[in-house]
Amino acid sequence: MITATKLGGALALATAVGLAVTGCQSGPSEAPPTTAAPGSVDLRMTVWTSNEDQLALFDSIAESYRADHPEIGTITFESLPFADYNTTLTTQIAGGNAPDLAWMGDLSKDLIASDALVPLTETLEATEGWEYDDLLESVTAEFSVDGELYAYPFSNSPFALYLNTDLLAQAGQTLDDDPTWEEVSAVGAAVNQATGKGGFVIRDFNYSSWNTLGTVWPGWGAAAWNADGTKCTMDSPEMVDAFQFVHDAIYVDGSMPGPGTTADFFAGDSAFTVAQVSRASLLDGSFAYDVIPLPAGPEGDYSVIGQAGVGVLSSSPHVQEATDFLAYLTNPENAALLAQYFPPPRESLLTGEKLAENNPKLTAEQLQTVVVDQIPDAITLPNHTNPAEIAQTGKTALDAMWTPDADVEAVLGSMCDAIQPLLAK
Amino acid sequence: MTATQVNPTTREAADTPPPGPPAVRGIRRPFWTTRRRDALTGYLFVAPQLLGVGVFVLVPVVLAVWYSLNEWNIFRGELTFVGGANYAALLNDPQLPSVLAATAWFSIGVVVLNISLGLALAVMLNRRFRGVTVFRTLFFSPVVVSVVAWTLVWGFLLQDNGGINAALETIGLDGTNWLLQGDTAMISVIVTQVIRSVGVNMVLFLAALQGVPGELYEAARIDGARNSTIFLRITLPLISPTLLLTAILTIVGALQSFAQIAVLTEGGPGLATTVLVYYVFQQAFEFNDIGYGSTLALMLLTFVMLLTLLQWQLRRKWVFYED
Amino acid sequence: MRTELLRRAALVVALAVLAIPFVIPTVWMIASSFKPLSEIFQSPPTLFTGSPTLDAYVEAFTFQPFAQQYVNSVYIAVVVTLITLVVSSLAGYAFARVRFPGANALFLVVLVGLLVPSEVTIVPLFQMFKQAGLVNTHWPLILVTALAGPCVLATFIMRQFFIALPGELEEAARLDGLGRPAIWMRIALPLAKPALSAVAILTFLASWNLYLEPTVYLTSPELFTLPQALTRYTDAYGGEMWNTQLAAATMTVVPMLVVFVIAQRQFVEGLAHSGLKG
């Protein structure tokens, strides 16, 4: 069902066709002179937020940058719809209409692999007062190759467990502090029995986006592929155990709504959900809630974050100016401003109080435990070059999992058979 | 200006002999005979349509052939000539057999159901009784609903906890998880597609049925023929040209239907409902493999052409008369 | 007589049952557009809500320039329909009534245009329009739809209609000294009203429902058409705003249904006498 939106966006990709025949410039463009004529440089940055407060903040930072940099004519922040962001951006790049700077999520691997992003480390380290060492290693890893940073991870939102405490109370259930997945499942099953509502929901999974289960399987010590992304490990014994847990939750315990059943936590339809902390904005106050770190698996505690970075496109005619602006946008002072909305990558800025200043949904204490304490050791969801094809090919194989009598181990084996050739590409 | 060139738009010019040397033999005739003028009008009349087909269909098809011989890097904007590599990939694609099987089932299902249901509805509605207009309107109404809206709604209804299963429960039947099992997912996309589009065929058949001369029925009745015999011996042969036309239009439509599959099942579960059009879309627009996508698209085009040609040839066997 | 009555009653009952799946989705869509979000997925599902709200309708207009998108869809469909009527009636008339060398071969070429799936041509077409600087304008939607695609079907319908037309009227006109353009204009077109109305309906619907093309060519929300806009009702995280989507869908469907119900007779008659009899 999600596809209606995905579809729209993906189709826009036809734009990608644009370049090939006309033969656009390839590879990084030559570095332009650092001093340009006054007002001669216009910069454009694509973002996926359409929040007016956030855009106003960007505009004000850009304004103060222009005051000191006469060569800059305008700096525009272009909002693209979140649902089609990747495809629209790809379209622009392929159509020869790439922005100078761009927010990016899982598109980053492909962009880096195609030399489409400008390396940042040298510039940022050389910028006075930027304090490169303040960046947490756990958040720069996603956007780095061989120690070189290609995008500044301005937003790092951990996944957390949301609880509908009204629903729990209604079912006469309570959840221990520091629960395990088994306990969450047991309580979820009890809620399901008592109220008919769902137990726990992995948000956006929908029996399709299987990489979102990457918020669960690290508890079993499992990973989708090895560290350098060359070998599929979806069939590892740890992964089999993790999927057996999910399968049992659906078909034995009834603690997770089955495929084809829609249960939206934020509409009050389930007891728990795993979602990013930033989704707290979807809470409309129609029920009492709590937010806690992800449950522990057999292998203990773990943290997962979803990230967004901002990088400079190497196709930009103003690489130098764009990189300089990025350095200004993300310096300690401006990073502190951005932290009102986006969990920052800088250790010095990560405190519960700071984050709570602009967050009406969560308390400083909640933010401390589910955000600040999680980020330093967090991993990310599985990511790889060519993400769409791996996701789709994996999904095709994994569909066999969602029947009551599925052979978990065999299905995961066939999944590795299917995606291994893509990983090796 | 050579001697024979005349302004074709002025009719007077056609009636006066052209200046210059006279015709060598025979009677001097005006160059712009009725036949020639007709021919020119013909070309001018069809020119806009031909231009449209040429520029917006034929040229793109040729370009698609060129793309299929290349590999693209979207982010670098590089086009690399790879010769037949994409065609070789076609043979080695482990998913393609399933895709072709799904395409065949889907197309056959849609064509058979669409035509038989359309014909049945037309026969039932081809008589006078109170409310016949209402029913014609009801059966035709999904045609004016946009595919996206229609499919979104069916997606809701076919959920495990959706309206269909709830309705089945009230009459004591057990539903199933329609969109998540291979067979029922295929049935679901076929049925929703047919319900949305059968109205057009129904109207076409209605028109054809109304064109059957009533005297033929009278005569058959007097001869004591049964209804089924009349239908098979008189009605069907007489409307066979419509049958051929709707069969062609329906099968072409089925091979191109895409939005309903993308929205309802995303081609799943597994590859159960991944028809060729959807696969083309995935390769070209989701996986950014424009070269392979174009190759698949050309294969799709070949199928459409072959099927149409086949039907066109077969028409001699079963179409009763032609214009 | 009694058996005849019974038979008729049975027929009506059968038709009524058959009609359910044709009607329920639209009814459900309209009913659900007035539900609060939490009720849409309520289990067991309800058809009508106890607490109707117009929030989704307001949201549909505030979330994106829906009114502008509505105007876009309407004007594109009208322009496309007008062009198609002219182009297809000219070509259809010529293919049916005018003898010129190569007519059959050219008609076959046109028919090919009917058979090429848009998925085959969309990528190269995008490239061509990009070269022409027409991406993110309405030109590709208008040109391709009005001159290829649906227009080819229209030409086919018009040809079939004109072929079936008796030739006497035309002959009389010729004897009166009318040229082909005048015959087309004064004799053929007035006679072709049923076919023209069928063509107009089919073309308008084809343009109105166009989905693949706008999503490919258009990136600015104020240029979007309705089917494309329908899929853009998603929150900041890509989650679908179901009730808003249903409200917007209702607003795109209901006017068409109303027009259809009013013009039902002409609609069906037009198609029926369109010459599509084969």
Short mmCIF file of N, CA, C and O in Angstrom, two decimals, chain A residues 323-373:
data_model
loop_
_atom_site.label_atom_id
_atom_site.label_comp_id
_atom_site.label_asym_id
_atom_site.label_seq_id
_atom_site.Cartn_x
_atom_site.Cartn_y
_atom_site.Cartn_z
N THR A 323 31.38 24.38 -0.16
CA THR A 323 32.03 23.70 0.97
C THR A 323 32.27 24.70 2.11
O THR A 323 32.08 24.36 3.28
N ASP A 324 32.69 25.91 1.75
CA ASP A 324 32.88 26.92 2.79
C ASP A 324 31.59 27.21 3.53
O ASP A 324 31.56 27.35 4.75
N PHE A 325 30.50 27.30 2.76
CA PHE A 325 29.21 27.56 3.42
C PHE A 325 28.83 26.40 4.33
O PHE A 325 28.32 26.60 5.43
N LEU A 326 29.08 25.17 3.86
CA LEU A 326 28.77 24.00 4.69
C LEU A 326 29.54 24.08 6.01
O LEU A 326 29.00 23.79 7.09
N ALA A 327 30.81 24.48 5.91
CA ALA A 327 31.62 24.58 7.13
C ALA A 327 31.03 25.61 8.09
O ALA A 327 31.03 25.43 9.31
N TYR A 328 30.50 26.70 7.52
CA TYR A 328 29.89 27.73 8.37
C TYR A 328 28.58 27.22 8.97
O TYR A 328 28.31 27.36 10.18
N LEU A 329 27.77 26.59 8.12
CA LEU A 329 26.45 26.09 8.55
C LEU A 329 26.57 25.12 9.72
O LEU A 329 25.67 25.00 10.55
N THR A 330 27.69 24.40 9.76
CA THR A 330 27.81 23.32 10.74
C THR A 330 28.84 23.62 11.82
O THR A 330 29.22 22.73 12.56
N ASN A 331 29.30 24.89 11.90
CA ASN A 331 30.27 25.19 12.96
C ASN A 331 29.59 25.12 14.32
O ASN A 331 28.36 25.03 14.39
N PRO A 332 30.35 25.11 15.40
CA PRO A 332 29.74 24.84 16.72
C PRO A 332 28.55 25.75 17.04
O PRO A 332 27.54 25.26 17.55
N GLU A 333 28.63 27.03 16.69
CA GLU A 333 27.52 27.94 17.03
C GLU A 333 26.26 27.56 16.26
O GLU A 333 25.17 27.45 16.84
N ASN A 334 26.41 27.38 14.96
CA ASN A 334 25.23 27.04 14.16
C ASN A 334 24.75 25.62 14.44
O ASN A 334 23.54 25.36 14.39
N ALA A 335 25.66 24.72 14.72
CA ALA A 335 25.25 23.35 15.07
C ALA A 335 24.37 23.38 16.31
O ALA A 335 23.40 22.61 16.42
N ALA A 336 24.68 24.31 17.24
CA ALA A 336 23.87 24.43 18.45
C ALA A 336 22.45 24.88 18.08
O ALA A 336 21.46 24.41 18.65
N LEU A 337 22.36 25.78 17.10
CA LEU A 337 21.04 26.23 16.65
C LEU A 337 20.27 25.09 16.00
O LEU A 337 19.08 24.88 16.25
N LEU A 338 20.96 24.33 15.13
CA LEU A 338 20.30 23.22 14.44
C LEU A 338 19.85 22.14 15.43
O LEU A 338 18.89 21.42 15.17
N ALA A 339 20.56 22.06 16.56
CA ALA A 339 20.27 21.00 17.53
C ALA A 339 18.87 21.13 18.12
O ALA A 339 18.35 20.18 18.70
N GLN A 340 18.24 22.33 17.98
CA GLN A 340 16.86 22.44 18.46
C GLN A 340 15.96 21.45 17.75
O GLN A 340 14.97 21.01 18.29
N TYR A 341 16.29 21.17 16.49
CA TYR A 341 15.41 20.32 15.71
C TYR A 341 16.01 18.95 15.41
O TYR A 341 15.30 17.98 15.22
N PHE A 342 17.33 18.90 15.32
CA PHE A 342 17.97 17.67 14.86
C PHE A 342 19.00 17.22 15.88
O PHE A 342 19.92 17.98 16.19
N PRO A 343 18.87 15.99 16.40
CA PRO A 343 19.88 15.52 17.35
C PRO A 343 21.28 15.65 16.73
O PRO A 343 21.53 15.05 15.68
N PRO A 344 22.16 16.43 17.33
CA PRO A 344 23.42 16.80 16.69
C PRO A 344 24.49 15.72 16.78
O PRO A 344 24.40 14.83 17.62
N PRO A 345 25.50 15.80 15.94
CA PRO A 345 26.59 14.83 15.95
C PRO A 345 27.71 15.22 16.91
O PRO A 345 28.69 14.51 17.04
N ARG A 346 27.59 16.40 17.51
CA ARG A 346 28.68 16.91 18.34
C ARG A 346 28.46 16.52 19.79
O ARG A 346 27.41 16.80 20.37
N GLU A 347 29.47 15.92 20.35
CA GLU A 347 29.37 15.45 21.73
C GLU A 347 29.03 16.60 22.67
O GLU A 347 28.23 16.45 23.59
N SER A 348 29.64 17.78 22.43
CA SER A 348 29.46 18.90 23.34
C SER A 348 28.02 19.40 23.39
O SER A 348 27.62 20.07 24.32
N LEU A 349 27.26 19.08 22.36
CA LEU A 349 25.89 19.61 22.29
C LEU A 349 24.85 18.60 22.77
O LEU A 349 23.67 18.91 22.87
N LEU A 350 25.29 17.38 23.01
CA LEU A 350 24.32 16.32 23.31
C LEU A 350 24.01 16.27 24.79
O LEU A 350 24.66 15.55 25.56
N THR A 351 22.99 17.01 25.21
CA THR A 351 22.48 16.85 26.58
C THR A 351 20.97 16.86 26.50
O THR A 351 20.38 17.46 25.60
N GLY A 352 20.35 16.19 27.44
CA GLY A 352 18.89 16.08 27.47
C GLY A 352 18.23 17.44 27.54
O GLY A 352 17.24 17.71 26.86
N GLU A 353 18.79 18.35 28.37
CA GLU A 353 18.16 19.68 28.54
C GLU A 353 18.16 20.44 27.22
O GLU A 353 17.17 21.03 26.84
N LYS A 354 19.32 20.43 26.58
CA LYS A 354 19.42 21.18 25.31
C LYS A 354 18.37 20.69 24.32
O LYS A 354 17.68 21.48 23.69
N LEU A 355 18.26 19.36 24.22
CA LEU A 355 17.33 18.81 23.24
C LEU A 355 15.88 19.07 23.63
O LEU A 355 15.00 19.18 22.77
N ALA A 356 15.64 19.18 24.94
CA ALA A 356 14.26 19.33 25.39
C ALA A 356 13.72 20.73 25.15
O ALA A 356 12.51 20.94 25.14
N GLU A 357 14.64 21.69 24.94
CA GLU A 357 14.21 23.09 24.81
C GLU A 357 13.13 23.26 23.74
O GLU A 357 12.21 24.06 23.91
N ASN A 358 13.26 22.54 22.67
CA ASN A 358 12.30 22.73 21.60
C ASN A 358 11.46 21.50 21.35
O ASN A 358 10.90 21.34 20.27
N ASN A 359 11.38 20.61 22.30
CA ASN A 359 10.63 19.38 22.07
C ASN A 359 9.46 19.29 23.04
O ASN A 359 9.63 18.96 24.20
N PRO A 360 8.26 19.62 22.56
CA PRO A 360 7.10 19.65 23.46
C PRO A 360 6.59 18.26 23.81
O PRO A 360 5.81 18.11 24.74
N LYS A 361 7.03 17.25 23.08
CA LYS A 361 6.45 15.91 23.28
C LYS A 361 7.21 15.08 24.31
O LYS A 361 6.64 14.22 24.96
N LEU A 362 8.53 15.32 24.43
CA LEU A 362 9.33 14.47 25.30
C LEU A 362 10.04 15.31 26.35
O LEU A 362 10.39 16.47 26.12
N THR A 363 10.25 14.71 27.54
CA THR A 363 10.92 15.42 28.63
C THR A 363 12.43 15.33 28.46
O THR A 363 12.95 14.50 27.71
N ALA A 364 13.13 16.21 29.20
CA ALA A 364 14.59 16.20 29.16
C ALA A 364 15.12 14.83 29.57
O ALA A 364 16.08 14.31 28.99
N GLU A 365 14.46 14.23 30.53
CA GLU A 365 14.90 12.93 31.03
C GLU A 365 14.74 11.86 29.94
O GLU A 365 15.63 11.05 29.70
N GLN A 366 13.56 11.88 29.30
CA GLN A 366 13.35 10.92 28.22
C GLN A 366 14.38 11.11 27.12
O GLN A 366 14.94 10.16 26.59
N LEU A 367 14.63 12.37 26.78
CA LEU A 367 15.57 12.64 25.70
C LEU A 367 16.98 12.22 26.09
O LEU A 367 17.75 11.75 25.25
N GLN A 368 17.29 12.39 27.37
CA GLN A 368 18.61 11.96 27.82
C GLN A 368 18.77 10.45 27.61
O GLN A 368 19.76 9.99 27.05
N THR A 369 17.78 9.69 28.03
CA THR A 369 17.93 8.24 27.95
C THR A 369 17.77 7.68 26.55
O THR A 369 18.49 6.77 26.16
N VAL A 370 16.82 8.24 25.78
CA VAL A 370 16.58 7.63 24.46
C VAL A 370 17.41 8.26 23.34
O VAL A 370 17.52 7.70 22.27
N VAL A 371 17.97 9.44 23.59
CA VAL A 371 18.78 10.07 22.54
C VAL A 371 20.24 10.15 22.96
O VAL A 371 21.12 9.49 22.40
N VAL A 372 20.49 10.97 23.97
CA VAL A 372 21.88 11.29 24.33
C VAL A 372 22.68 10.05 24.70
O VAL A 372 23.79 9.83 24.21
N ASP A 373 22.08 9.19 25.51
CA ASP A 373 22.82 8.01 25.97
C ASP A 373 22.97 6.96 24.85
O ASP A 373 23.80 6.06 24.95
#
